[in-house]
XYZ file of C-alpha atoms in Angstrom:
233
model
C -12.866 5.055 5.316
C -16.491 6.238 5.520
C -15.968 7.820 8.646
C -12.748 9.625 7.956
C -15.014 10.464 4.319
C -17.768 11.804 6.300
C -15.835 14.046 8.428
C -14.878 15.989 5.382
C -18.250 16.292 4.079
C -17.837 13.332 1.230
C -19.127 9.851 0.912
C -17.475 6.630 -0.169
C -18.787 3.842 -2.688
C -16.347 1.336 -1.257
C -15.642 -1.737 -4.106
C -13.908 -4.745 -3.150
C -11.438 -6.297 -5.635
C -8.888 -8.298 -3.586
C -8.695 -10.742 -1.002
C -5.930 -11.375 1.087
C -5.496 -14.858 2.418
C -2.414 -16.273 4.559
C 0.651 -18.084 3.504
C 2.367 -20.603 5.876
C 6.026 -18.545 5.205
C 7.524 -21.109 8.026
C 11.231 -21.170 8.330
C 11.356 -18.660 5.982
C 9.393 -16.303 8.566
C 11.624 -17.437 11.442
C 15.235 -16.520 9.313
C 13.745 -12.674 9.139
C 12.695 -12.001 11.691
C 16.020 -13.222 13.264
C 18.008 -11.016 10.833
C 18.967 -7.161 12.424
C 17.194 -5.351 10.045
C 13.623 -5.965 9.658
C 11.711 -4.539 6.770
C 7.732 -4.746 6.927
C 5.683 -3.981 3.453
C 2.081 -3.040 5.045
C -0.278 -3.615 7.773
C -1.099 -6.900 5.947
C 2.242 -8.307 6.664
C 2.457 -7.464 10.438
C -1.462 -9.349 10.887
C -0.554 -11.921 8.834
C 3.095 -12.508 10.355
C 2.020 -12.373 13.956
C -0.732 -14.983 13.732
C 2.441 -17.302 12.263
C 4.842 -16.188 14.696
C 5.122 -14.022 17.892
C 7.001 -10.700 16.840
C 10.028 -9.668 19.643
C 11.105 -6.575 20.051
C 15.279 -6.663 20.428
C 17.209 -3.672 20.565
C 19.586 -5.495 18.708
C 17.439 -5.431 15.616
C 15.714 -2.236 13.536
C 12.642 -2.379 12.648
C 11.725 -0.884 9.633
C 7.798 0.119 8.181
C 6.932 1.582 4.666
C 4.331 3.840 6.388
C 2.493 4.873 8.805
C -0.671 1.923 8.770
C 2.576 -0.716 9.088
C 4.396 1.168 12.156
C 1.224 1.543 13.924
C 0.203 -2.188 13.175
C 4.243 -2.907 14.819
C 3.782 -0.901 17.677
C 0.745 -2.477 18.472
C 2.088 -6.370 18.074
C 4.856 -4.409 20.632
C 7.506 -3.504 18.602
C 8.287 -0.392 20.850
C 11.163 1.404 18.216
C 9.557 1.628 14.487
C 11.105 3.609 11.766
C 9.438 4.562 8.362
C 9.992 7.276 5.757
C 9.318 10.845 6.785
C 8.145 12.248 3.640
C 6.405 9.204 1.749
C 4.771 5.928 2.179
C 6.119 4.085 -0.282
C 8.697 1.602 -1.751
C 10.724 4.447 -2.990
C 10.509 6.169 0.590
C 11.283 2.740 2.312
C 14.293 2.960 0.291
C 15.483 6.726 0.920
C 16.207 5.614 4.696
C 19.481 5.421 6.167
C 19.523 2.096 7.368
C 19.210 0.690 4.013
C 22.101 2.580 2.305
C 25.393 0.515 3.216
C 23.885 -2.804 3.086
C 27.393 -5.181 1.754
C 27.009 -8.463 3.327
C 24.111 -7.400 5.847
C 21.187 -9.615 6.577
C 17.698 -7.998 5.747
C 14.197 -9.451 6.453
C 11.393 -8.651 4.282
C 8.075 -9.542 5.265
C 5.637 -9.353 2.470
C 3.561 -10.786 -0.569
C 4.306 -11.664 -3.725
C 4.262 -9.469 -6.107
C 3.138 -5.986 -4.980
C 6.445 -4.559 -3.597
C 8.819 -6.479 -5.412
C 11.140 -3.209 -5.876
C 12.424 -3.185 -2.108
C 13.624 -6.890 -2.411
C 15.968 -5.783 -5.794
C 16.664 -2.780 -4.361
C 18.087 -4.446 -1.393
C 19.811 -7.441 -3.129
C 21.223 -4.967 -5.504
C 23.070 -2.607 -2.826
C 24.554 -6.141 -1.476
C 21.876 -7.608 1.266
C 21.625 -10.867 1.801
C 17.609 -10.641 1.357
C 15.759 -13.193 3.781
C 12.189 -13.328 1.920
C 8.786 -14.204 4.030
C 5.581 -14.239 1.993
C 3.546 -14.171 4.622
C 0.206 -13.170 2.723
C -0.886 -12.967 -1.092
C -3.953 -11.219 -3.033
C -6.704 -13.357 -4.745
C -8.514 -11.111 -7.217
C -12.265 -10.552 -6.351
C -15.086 -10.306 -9.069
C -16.621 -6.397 -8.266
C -20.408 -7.184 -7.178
C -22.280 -6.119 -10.566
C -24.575 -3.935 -8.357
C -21.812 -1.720 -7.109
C -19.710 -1.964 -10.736
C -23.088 -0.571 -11.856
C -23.373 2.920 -9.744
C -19.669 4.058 -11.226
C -21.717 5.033 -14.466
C -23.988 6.613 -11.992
C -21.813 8.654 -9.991
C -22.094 12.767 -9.841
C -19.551 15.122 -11.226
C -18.253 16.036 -7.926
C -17.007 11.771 -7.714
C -13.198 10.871 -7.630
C -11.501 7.506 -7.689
C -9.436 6.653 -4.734
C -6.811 3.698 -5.729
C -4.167 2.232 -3.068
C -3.112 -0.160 -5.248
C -2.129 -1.302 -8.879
C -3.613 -4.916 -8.146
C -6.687 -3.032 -6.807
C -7.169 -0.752 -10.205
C -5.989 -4.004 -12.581
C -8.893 -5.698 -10.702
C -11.779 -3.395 -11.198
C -10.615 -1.703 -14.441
C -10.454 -5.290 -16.451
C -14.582 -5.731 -15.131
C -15.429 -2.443 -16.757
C -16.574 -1.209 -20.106
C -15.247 1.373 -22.053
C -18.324 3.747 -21.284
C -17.434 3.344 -17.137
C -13.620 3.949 -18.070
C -14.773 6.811 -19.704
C -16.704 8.240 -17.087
C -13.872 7.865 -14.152
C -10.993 9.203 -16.928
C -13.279 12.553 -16.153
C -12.832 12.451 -12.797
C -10.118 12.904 -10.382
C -8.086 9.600 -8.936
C -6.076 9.943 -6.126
C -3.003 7.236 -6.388
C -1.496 6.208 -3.379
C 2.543 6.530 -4.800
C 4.026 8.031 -7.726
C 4.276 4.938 -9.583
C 0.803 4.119 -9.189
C 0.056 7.576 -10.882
C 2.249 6.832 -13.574
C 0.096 3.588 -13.927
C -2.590 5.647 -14.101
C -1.474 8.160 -16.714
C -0.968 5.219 -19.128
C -4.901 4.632 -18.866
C -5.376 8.182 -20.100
C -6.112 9.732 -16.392
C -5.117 13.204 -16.573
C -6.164 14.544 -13.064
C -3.782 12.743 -11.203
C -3.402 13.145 -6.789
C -0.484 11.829 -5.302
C -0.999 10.684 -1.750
C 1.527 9.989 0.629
C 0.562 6.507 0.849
C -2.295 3.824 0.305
C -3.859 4.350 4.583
C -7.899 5.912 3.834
C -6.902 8.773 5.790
C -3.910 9.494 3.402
C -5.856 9.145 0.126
C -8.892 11.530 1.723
C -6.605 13.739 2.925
C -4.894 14.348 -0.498
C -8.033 14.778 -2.064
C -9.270 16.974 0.262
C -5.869 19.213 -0.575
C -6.410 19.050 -4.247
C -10.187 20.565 -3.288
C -9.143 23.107 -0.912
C -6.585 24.139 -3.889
C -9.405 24.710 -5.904
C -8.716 22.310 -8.712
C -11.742 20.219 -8.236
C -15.581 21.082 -7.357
């Protein structure tokens, strides 16, 4: 992130609020990976997975990622033929793709965390997959050091908030008071999906960016639109 930041002239006050920590997902793993549809949630769930269980390739399976971090993380664990949404990185996106339109009776792995993404599993179980589940991760909630919580307040005008997540924003808004919250509500935030923003927008953000997903380069790169566009100094 700060080197993609400093590229474009900016600089990043990176704050930590989640930690990710494995889950032993164990024969639950095993029965999606074997199914011929494989459906990866984020870069997360391709480390995590793969230091559980060696990932294949088959060319009897397709190997689906919600964005561009999670193909590149399947490529590299050599998963040669990766698929992902064109347009948008995102559960919606996911969704949108071919392969997971006529779904009656078809077996569908989804490795993931709990919580987070739960709209692909629905999604899926509601067009008539027979969803094979692997948690392979989950997200602990991290206490913001008070020393970086403390330079929000101190930020310039020309500051936005970058948020991948809704875990990530629950995390650092409930450690804020209402004089911070103030402050950011000013400023730009770049969400990293369209339900994020609409998150967002019911904490009284009204300069809203829509990336097309939660990678650093995606969120920068939508911010540095929205500048270029003139609708931010």
């Amino acid at each position: 992130m700060r080197r993609a930041a400093a590229a474009l002239g900016a600089r990043v006050l990176p704050i930590s609020t989640l930690r990710l920590l494995s889950m032993d997902a164990g024969v639950a793993l095993d029965a999606a990976l074997a199914c011929p549809i494989v459906v990866f949630t984020s870069p997360a769930a391709v480390r995590f997975a793969r230091m559980q269980r060696p990932l294949v390739d088959s060319p009897a399976q397709v190997w689906l990622a919600v964005g561009s971090g999670t193909a590149t993380a399947l490529r590299l664990a050599g998963i040669a033929a990766v698929r992902m949404p064109p347009d948008r990185a995102d559960s919606e996106g996911l969704l949108a793709l071919p392969e997971l339109q006529s779904l009656r009776g078809q077996a569908v792995g989804l490795v993931t965390a709990p919580g987070g993404r739960g709209l692909i599993g629905e999604t899926l179980a509601h067009r008539g997959a027979r969803v094979h589940l692997a948690e392979v991760y989950r997200r602990e909630p991290l206490v913001p050091r008070a020393s970086r919580t403390g330079l929000i307040a101190a930020l310039p005008d020309s500051s936005a908030l970058l948020v991948s997540s809704v875990e990530a924003f629950d995390a650092l808004w409930s450690r804020l008071g209402e004089p911070v919250r103030q402050t950011l509500r000013r400023r730009p935030v770049v969400a990293s999906s369209p339900r994020l923003a609409a998150r967002l927008a019911e904490d009284a953000f009204a300069a809203i960016v829509i990336a097309d997903g939660a990678a650093p380069q995606a969120l920068l790169s939508a911010l540095a639109a929205d500048v270029a566009g003139g609708r931010f100094r």
